[in-house]
Tab-separated table of C-alpha atoms in Angstrom:
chain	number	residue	atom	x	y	z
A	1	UNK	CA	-30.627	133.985	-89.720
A	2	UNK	CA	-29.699	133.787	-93.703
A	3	UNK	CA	-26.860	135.229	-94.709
A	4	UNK	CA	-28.540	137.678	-96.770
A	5	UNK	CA	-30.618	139.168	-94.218
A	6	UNK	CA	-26.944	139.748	-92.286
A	7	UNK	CA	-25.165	141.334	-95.267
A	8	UNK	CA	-27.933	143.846	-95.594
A	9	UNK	CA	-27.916	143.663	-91.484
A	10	UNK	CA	-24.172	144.605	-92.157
A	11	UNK	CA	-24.329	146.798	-95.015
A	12	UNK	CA	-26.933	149.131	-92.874
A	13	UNK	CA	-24.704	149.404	-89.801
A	14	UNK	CA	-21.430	150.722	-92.518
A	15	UNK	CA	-24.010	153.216	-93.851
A	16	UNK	CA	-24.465	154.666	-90.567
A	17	UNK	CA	-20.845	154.428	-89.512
A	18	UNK	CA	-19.583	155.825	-92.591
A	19	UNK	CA	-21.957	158.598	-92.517
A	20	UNK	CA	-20.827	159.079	-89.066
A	21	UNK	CA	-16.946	158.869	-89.307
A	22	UNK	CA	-17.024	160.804	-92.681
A	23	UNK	CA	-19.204	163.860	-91.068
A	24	UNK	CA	-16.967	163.936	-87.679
A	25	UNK	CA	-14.261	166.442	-89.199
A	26	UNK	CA	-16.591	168.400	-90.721
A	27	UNK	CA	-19.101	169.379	-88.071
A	28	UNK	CA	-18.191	172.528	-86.920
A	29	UNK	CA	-17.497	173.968	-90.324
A	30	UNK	CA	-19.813	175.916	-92.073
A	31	UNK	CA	-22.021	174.484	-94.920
A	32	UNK	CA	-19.887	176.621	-97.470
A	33	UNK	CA	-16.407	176.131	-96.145
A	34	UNK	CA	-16.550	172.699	-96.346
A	35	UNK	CA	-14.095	170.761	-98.535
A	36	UNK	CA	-15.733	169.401	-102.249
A	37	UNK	CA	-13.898	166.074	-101.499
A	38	UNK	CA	-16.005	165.090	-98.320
A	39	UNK	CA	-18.603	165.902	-100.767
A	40	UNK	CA	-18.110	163.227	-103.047
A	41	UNK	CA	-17.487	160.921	-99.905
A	42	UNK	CA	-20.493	161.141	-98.637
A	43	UNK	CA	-22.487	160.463	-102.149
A	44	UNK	CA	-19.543	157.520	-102.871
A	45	UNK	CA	-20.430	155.444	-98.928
A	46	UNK	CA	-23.890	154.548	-99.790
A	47	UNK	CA	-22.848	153.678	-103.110
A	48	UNK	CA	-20.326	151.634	-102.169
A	49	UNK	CA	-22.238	149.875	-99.747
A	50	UNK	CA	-25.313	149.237	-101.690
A	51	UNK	CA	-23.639	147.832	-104.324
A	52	UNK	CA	-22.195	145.356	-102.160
A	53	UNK	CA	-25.435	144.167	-101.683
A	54	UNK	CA	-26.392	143.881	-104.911
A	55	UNK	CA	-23.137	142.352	-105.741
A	56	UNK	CA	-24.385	139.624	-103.233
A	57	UNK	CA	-27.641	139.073	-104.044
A	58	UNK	CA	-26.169	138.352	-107.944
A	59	UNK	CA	-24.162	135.905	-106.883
A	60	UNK	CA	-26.227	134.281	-105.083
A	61	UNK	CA	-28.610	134.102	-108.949
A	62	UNK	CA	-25.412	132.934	-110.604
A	63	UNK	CA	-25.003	130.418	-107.990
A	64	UNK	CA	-28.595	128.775	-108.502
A	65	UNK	CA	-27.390	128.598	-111.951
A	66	UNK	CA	-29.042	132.098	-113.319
A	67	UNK	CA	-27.703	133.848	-116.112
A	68	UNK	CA	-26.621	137.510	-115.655
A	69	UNK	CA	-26.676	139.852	-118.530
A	70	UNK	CA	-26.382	143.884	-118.515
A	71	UNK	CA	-28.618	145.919	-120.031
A	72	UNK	CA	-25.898	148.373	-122.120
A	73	UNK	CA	-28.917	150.244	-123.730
A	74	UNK	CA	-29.852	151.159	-120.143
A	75	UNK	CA	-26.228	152.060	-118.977
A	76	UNK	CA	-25.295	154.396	-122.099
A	77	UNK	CA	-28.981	156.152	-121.870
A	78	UNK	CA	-29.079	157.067	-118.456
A	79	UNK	CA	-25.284	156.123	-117.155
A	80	UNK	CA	-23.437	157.983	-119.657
A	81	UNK	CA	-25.356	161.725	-118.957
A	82	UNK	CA	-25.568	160.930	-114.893
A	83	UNK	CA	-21.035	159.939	-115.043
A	84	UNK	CA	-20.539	163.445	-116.898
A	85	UNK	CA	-22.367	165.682	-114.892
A	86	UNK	CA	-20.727	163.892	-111.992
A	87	UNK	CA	-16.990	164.029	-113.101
A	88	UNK	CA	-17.382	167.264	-114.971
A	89	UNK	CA	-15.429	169.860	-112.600
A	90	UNK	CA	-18.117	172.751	-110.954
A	91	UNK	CA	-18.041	175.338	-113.113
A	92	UNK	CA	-17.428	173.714	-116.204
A	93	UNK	CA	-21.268	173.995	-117.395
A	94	UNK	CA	-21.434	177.818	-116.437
A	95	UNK	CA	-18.619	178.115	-118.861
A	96	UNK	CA	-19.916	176.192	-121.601
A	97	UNK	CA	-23.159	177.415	-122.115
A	98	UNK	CA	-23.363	180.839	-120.148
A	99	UNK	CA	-24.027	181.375	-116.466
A	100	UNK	CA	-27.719	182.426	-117.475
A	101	UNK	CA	-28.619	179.341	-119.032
A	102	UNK	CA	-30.462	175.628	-117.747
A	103	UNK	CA	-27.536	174.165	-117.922
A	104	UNK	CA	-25.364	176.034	-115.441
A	105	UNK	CA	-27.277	174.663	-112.685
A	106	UNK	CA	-25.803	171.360	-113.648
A	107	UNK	CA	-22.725	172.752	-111.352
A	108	UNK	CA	-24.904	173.083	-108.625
A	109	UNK	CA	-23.780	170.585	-105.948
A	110	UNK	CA	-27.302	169.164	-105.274
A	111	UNK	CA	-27.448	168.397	-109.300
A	112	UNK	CA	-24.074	166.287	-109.141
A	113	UNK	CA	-25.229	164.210	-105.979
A	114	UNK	CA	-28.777	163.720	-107.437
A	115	UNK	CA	-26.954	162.514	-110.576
A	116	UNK	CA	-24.469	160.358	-108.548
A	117	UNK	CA	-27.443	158.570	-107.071
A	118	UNK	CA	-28.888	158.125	-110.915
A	119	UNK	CA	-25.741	156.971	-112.099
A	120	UNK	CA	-25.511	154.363	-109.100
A	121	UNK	CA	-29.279	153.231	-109.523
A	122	UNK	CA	-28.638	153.034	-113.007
A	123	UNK	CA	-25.381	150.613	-112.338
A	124	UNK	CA	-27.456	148.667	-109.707
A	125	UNK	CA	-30.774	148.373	-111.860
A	126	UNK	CA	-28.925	147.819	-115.155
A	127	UNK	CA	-28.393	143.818	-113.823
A	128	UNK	CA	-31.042	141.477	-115.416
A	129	UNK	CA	-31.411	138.321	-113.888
A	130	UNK	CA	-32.179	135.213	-117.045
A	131	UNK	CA	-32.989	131.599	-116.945
């Protein structure tokens, strides 16, 4: 077996652990009493862990000799939005711009994990691999 095929053997297996250990506590509460934090867990795990599969598999192109280089055009255009409506505080939109406006449902706690998961694609994807 190559080593690759075990870290993302291993990577899968602390997806499914962490997604376990980090919903334990919280399984008896009710959608809207739980805490904002294990929120931002849950979105952070598969981050975490994908990226450390990523991580590997560059490393393994620098190894061969491969040149890595970042696409910062990429990371400002997409990261930049994705990182504010993450770490703005919920609420913050509604009181910028009016709780009857687009924009407030930026507070929305499906709209900050869907743009946790952009920003993280957009960190993972933003890696160019060059001879």
């Amino acid at each position: 077996m190559s080593t690759r095929r075990a870290v993302i053997g291993l990577s899968a297996v602390l997806m499914v652990f962490g997604l376990m250990v980090l919903t334990w506590g919280f399984r008896d509460l009710p959608i809207d009493e739980r805490p904002e934090w294990m929120v931002v867990q849950m979105v952070i795990w598969p981050i975490v862990v994908l990226g450390l599969v990523e991580a590997w598999r560059l490393w393994q192109y620098t190894r061969r000799g491969w040149a890595i280089h970042v696409d910062r055009f990429r990371l400002v255009i997409h990261g930049l939005p994705a990182l504010v409506i993450v770490v703005v505080p919920a609420g913050a939109f509604t009181a910028w711009f009016g709780a009857g406006t687009v924009w407030s449902l930026l507070d929305f706690p499906t709209a900050k994990v869907m743009a946790a998961f952009w920003l993280a694609a957009t960190l993972w994807a933003s890696w160019e691999v060059r001879s």
